mmCIF file of C-alpha atoms in Angstrom:
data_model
loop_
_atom_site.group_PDB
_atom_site.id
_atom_site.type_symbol
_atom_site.label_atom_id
_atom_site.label_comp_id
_atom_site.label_asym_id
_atom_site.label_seq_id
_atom_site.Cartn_x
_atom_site.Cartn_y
_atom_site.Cartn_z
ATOM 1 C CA UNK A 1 -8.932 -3.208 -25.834
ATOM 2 C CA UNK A 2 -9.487 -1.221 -28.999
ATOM 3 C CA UNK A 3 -12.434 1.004 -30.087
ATOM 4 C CA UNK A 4 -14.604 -0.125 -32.929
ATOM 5 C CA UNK A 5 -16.236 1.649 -35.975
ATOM 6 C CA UNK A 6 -18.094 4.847 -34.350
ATOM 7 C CA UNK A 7 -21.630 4.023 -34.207
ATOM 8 C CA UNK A 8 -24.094 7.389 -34.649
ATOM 9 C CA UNK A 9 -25.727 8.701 -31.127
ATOM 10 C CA UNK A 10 -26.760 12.225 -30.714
ATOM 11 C CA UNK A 11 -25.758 14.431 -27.820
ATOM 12 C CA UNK A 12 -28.128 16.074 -25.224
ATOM 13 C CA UNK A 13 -29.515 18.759 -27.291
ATOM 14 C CA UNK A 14 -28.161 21.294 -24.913
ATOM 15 C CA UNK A 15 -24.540 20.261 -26.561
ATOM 16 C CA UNK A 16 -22.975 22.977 -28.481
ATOM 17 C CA UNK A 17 -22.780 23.277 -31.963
ATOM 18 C CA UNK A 18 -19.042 21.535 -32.727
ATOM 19 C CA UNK A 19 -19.103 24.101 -35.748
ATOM 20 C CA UNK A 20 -19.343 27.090 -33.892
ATOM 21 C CA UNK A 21 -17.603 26.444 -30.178
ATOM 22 C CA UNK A 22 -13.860 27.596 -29.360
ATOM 23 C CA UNK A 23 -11.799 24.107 -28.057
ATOM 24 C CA UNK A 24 -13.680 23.206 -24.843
ATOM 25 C CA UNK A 25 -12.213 23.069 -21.568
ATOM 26 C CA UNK A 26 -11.707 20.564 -19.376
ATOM 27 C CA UNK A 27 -14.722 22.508 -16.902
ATOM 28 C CA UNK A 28 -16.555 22.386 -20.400
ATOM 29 C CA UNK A 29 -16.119 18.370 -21.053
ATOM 30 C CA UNK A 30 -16.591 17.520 -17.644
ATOM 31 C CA UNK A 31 -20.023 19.666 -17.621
ATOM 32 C CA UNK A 32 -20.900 17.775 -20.844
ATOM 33 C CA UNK A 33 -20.381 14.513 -19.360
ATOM 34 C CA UNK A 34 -21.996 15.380 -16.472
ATOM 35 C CA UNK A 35 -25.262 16.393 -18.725
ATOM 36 C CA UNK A 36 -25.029 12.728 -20.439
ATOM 37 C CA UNK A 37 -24.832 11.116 -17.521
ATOM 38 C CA UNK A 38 -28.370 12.547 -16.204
ATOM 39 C CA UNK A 39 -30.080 11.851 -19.680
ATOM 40 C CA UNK A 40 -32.203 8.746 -18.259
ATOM 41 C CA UNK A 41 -33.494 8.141 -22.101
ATOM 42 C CA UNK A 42 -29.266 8.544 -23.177
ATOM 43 C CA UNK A 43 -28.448 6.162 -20.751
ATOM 44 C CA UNK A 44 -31.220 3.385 -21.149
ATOM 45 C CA UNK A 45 -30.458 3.090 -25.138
ATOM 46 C CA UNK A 46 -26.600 1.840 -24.652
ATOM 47 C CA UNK A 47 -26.859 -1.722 -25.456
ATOM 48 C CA UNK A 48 -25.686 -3.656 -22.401
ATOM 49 C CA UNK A 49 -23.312 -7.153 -23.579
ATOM 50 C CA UNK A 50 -22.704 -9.438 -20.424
ATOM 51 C CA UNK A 51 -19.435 -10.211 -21.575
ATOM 52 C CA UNK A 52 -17.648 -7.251 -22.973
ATOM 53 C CA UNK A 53 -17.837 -3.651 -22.838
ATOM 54 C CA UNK A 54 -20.590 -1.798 -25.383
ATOM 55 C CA UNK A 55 -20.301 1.820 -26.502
ATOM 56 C CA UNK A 56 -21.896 4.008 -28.395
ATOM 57 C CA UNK A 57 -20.353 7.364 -30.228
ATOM 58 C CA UNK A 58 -21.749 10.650 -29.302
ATOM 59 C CA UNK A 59 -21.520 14.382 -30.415
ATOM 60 C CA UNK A 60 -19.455 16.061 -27.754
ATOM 61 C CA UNK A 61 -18.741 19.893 -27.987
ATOM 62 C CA UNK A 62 -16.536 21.715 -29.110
ATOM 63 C CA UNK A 63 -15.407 19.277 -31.677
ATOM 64 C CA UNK A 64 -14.361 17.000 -28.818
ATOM 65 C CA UNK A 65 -14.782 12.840 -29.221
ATOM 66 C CA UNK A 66 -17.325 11.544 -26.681
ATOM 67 C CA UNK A 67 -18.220 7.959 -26.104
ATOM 68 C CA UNK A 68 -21.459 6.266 -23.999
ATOM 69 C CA UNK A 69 -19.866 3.225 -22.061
ATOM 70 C CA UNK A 70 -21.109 0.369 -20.913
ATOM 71 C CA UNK A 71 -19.181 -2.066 -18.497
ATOM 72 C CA UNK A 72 -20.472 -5.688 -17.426
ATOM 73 C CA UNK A 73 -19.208 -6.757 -13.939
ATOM 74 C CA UNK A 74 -15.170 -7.277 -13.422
ATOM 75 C CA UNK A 75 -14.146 -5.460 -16.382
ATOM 76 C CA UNK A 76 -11.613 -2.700 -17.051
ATOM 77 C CA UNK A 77 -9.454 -0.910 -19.325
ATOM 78 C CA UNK A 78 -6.085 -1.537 -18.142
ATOM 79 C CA UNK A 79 -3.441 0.972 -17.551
ATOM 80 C CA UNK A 80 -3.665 3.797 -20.428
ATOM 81 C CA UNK A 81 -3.350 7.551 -21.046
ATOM 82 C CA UNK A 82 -4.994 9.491 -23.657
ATOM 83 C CA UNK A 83 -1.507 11.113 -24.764
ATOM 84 C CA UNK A 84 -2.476 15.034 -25.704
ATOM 85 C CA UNK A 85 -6.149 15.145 -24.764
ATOM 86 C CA UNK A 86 -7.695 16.264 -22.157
ATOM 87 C CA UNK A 87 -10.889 14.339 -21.207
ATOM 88 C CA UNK A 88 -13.514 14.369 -18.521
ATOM 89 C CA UNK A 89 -15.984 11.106 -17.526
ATOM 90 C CA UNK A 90 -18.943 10.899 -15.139
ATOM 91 C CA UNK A 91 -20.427 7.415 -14.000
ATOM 92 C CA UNK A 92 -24.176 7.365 -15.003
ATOM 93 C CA UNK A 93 -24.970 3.756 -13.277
ATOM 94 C CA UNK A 94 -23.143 1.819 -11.375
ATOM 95 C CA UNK A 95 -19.699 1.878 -9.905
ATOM 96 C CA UNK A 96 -16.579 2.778 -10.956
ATOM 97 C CA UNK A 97 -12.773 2.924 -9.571
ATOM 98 C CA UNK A 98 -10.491 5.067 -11.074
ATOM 99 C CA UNK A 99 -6.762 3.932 -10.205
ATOM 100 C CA UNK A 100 -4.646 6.801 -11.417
ATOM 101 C CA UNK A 101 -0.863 8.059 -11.319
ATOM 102 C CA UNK A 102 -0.079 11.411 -9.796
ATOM 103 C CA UNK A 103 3.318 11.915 -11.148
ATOM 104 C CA UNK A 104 4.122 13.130 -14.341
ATOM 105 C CA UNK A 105 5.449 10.536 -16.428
ATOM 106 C CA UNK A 106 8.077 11.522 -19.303
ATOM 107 C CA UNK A 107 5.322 11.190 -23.053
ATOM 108 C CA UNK A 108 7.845 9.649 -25.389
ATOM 109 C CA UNK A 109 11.371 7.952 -25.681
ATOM 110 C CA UNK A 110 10.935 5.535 -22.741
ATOM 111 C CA UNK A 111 10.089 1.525 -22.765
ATOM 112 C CA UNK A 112 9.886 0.931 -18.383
ATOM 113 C CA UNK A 113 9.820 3.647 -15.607
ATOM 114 C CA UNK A 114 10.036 2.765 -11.950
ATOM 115 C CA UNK A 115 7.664 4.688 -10.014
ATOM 116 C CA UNK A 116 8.065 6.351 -6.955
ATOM 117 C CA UNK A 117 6.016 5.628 -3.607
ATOM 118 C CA UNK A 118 3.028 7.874 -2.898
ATOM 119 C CA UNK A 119 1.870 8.155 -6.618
ATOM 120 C CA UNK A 120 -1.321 6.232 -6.416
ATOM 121 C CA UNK A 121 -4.470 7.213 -6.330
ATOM 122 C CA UNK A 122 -8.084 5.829 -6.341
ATOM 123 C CA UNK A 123 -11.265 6.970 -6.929
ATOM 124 C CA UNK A 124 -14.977 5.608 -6.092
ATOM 125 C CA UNK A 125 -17.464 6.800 -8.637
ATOM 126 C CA UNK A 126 -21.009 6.318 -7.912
ATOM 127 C CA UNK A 127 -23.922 7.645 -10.142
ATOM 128 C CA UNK A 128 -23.195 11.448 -10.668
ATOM 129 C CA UNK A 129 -19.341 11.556 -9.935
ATOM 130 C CA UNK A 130 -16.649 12.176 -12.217
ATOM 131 C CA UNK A 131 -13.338 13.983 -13.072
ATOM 132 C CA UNK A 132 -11.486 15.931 -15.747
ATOM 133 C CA UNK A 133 -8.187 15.436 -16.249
ATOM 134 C CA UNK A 134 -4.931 16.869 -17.753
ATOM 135 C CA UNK A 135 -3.067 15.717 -21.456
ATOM 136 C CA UNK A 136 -0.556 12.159 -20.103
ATOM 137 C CA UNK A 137 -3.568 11.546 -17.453
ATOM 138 C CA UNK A 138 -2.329 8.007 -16.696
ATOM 139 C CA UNK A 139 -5.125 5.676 -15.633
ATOM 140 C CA UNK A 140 -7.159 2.526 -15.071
ATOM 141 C CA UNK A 141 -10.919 2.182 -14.860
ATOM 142 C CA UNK A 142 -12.919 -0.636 -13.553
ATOM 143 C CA UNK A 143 -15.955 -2.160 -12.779
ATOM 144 C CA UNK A 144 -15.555 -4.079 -9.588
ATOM 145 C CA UNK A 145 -18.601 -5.317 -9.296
ATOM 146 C CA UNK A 146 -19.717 -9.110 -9.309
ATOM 147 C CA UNK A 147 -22.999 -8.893 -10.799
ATOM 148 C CA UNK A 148 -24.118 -5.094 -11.682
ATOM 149 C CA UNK A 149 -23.644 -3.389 -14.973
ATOM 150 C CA UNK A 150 -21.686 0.362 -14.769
ATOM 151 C CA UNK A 151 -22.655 3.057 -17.358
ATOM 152 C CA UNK A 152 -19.918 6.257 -18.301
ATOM 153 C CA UNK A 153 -19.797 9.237 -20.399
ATOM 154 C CA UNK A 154 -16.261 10.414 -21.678
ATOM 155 C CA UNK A 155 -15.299 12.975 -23.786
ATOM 156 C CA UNK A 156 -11.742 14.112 -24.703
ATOM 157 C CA UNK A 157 -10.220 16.884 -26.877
ATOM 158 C CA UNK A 158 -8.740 17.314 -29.038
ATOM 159 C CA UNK A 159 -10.229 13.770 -30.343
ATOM 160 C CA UNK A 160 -8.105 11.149 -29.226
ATOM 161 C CA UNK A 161 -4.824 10.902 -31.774
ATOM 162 C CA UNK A 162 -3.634 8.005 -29.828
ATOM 163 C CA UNK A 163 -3.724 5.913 -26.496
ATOM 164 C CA UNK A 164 -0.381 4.405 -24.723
ATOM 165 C CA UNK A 165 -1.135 1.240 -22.798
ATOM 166 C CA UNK A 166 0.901 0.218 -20.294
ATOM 167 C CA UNK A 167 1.557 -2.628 -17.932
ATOM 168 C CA UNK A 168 2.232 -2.428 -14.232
ATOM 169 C CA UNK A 169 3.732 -4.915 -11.803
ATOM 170 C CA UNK A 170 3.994 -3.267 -8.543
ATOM 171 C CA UNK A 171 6.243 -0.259 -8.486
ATOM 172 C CA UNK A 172 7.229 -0.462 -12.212
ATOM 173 C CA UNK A 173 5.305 0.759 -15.203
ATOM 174 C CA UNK A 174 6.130 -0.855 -18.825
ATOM 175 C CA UNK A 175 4.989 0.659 -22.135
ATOM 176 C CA UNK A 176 3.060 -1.603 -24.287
ATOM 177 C CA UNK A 177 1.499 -0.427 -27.204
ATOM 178 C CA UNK A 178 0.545 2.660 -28.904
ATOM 179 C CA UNK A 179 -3.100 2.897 -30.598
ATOM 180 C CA UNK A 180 -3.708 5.419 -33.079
ATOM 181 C CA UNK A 181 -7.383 5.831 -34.327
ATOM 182 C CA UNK A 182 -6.877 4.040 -37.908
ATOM 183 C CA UNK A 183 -6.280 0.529 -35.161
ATOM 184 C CA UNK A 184 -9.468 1.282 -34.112
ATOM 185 C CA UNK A 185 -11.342 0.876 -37.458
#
């Protein structure tokens, strides 16, 4: 899935001033998020699409890119990473399942990787749960749900210069495509 055309949303107005904040940490991102996520008025403007996933473009600090998500029942991203960002993301309605790799995977000059046993790892995320995580964070998120809506805040630094998508059929992992931000225009 790509991203379209940032759309113009302002922050909680505790955010900090992008033009004056140091790069933010992954603590600082996942505080942020966390912040979003408990904005009631934030939350209730995301249009909600039945069939696809909505978003909406927000200020996050520090310079970082942050991004308002909305995700109709039985939809995901697929297996990604966010290559040399770090990122953080809270659920603000809803659930969410993080599926997630806890190996670290080689970032460039391979195609297919088998994976060893052990590496997976999954996550529930009700209302008010989240995570940070590292740069090569490999992941899937989904809404598993048959018939409620889930609503995320995300915010990654330094904004994202691309995203790897991958493929996965049982122990192996294939590289698929590489998104850069201009693809998401």
């Amino acid at each position: 899935m790509s991203l379209p055309s940032p759309s113009p949303a302002s922050a909680p107005a505790s955010a900090a001033d992008p033009a004056s904040a140091a790069a933010p940490t992954q603590a600082e991102l996942l505080d942020f998020v966390r912040r979003a996520a408990a904005d009631a008025e934030l939350i209730a403007s995301l249009p909600l699409d039945p069939e696809g996933r909505t978003w909406v473009r927000l200020a996050g600090p520090g310079g970082s890119e942050a991004w308002l998500i909305g995700w109709p029942p039985g939809t995901g991203t697929g297996w990604h990473d966010h290559a040399d960002s770090v990122g953080a993301f809270v659920t603000a309605a809803g659930e969410l399942k993080e599926n997630a790799l806890a190996a670290r995977l080689p970032t460039d000059g391979w195609k297919t990787l088998e994976l060893n046993d052990g590496v997976d790892r999954e996550r529930r995320l009700t209302v008010g749960k989240g995570r940070a995580f590292g740069r090569h964070h490999v992941h899937e998120v989904l809404n598993e749900s048959a018939d409620r809506h889930a609503v995320s805040v995300h915010a990654y630094y330094p904004p994202l210069p691309q995203i790897r998508r991958y493929s996965r059929s049982g122990q192996t992992l294939r590289l698929e495509q590489v998104e850069r931000p201009q693809d998401w225009q």
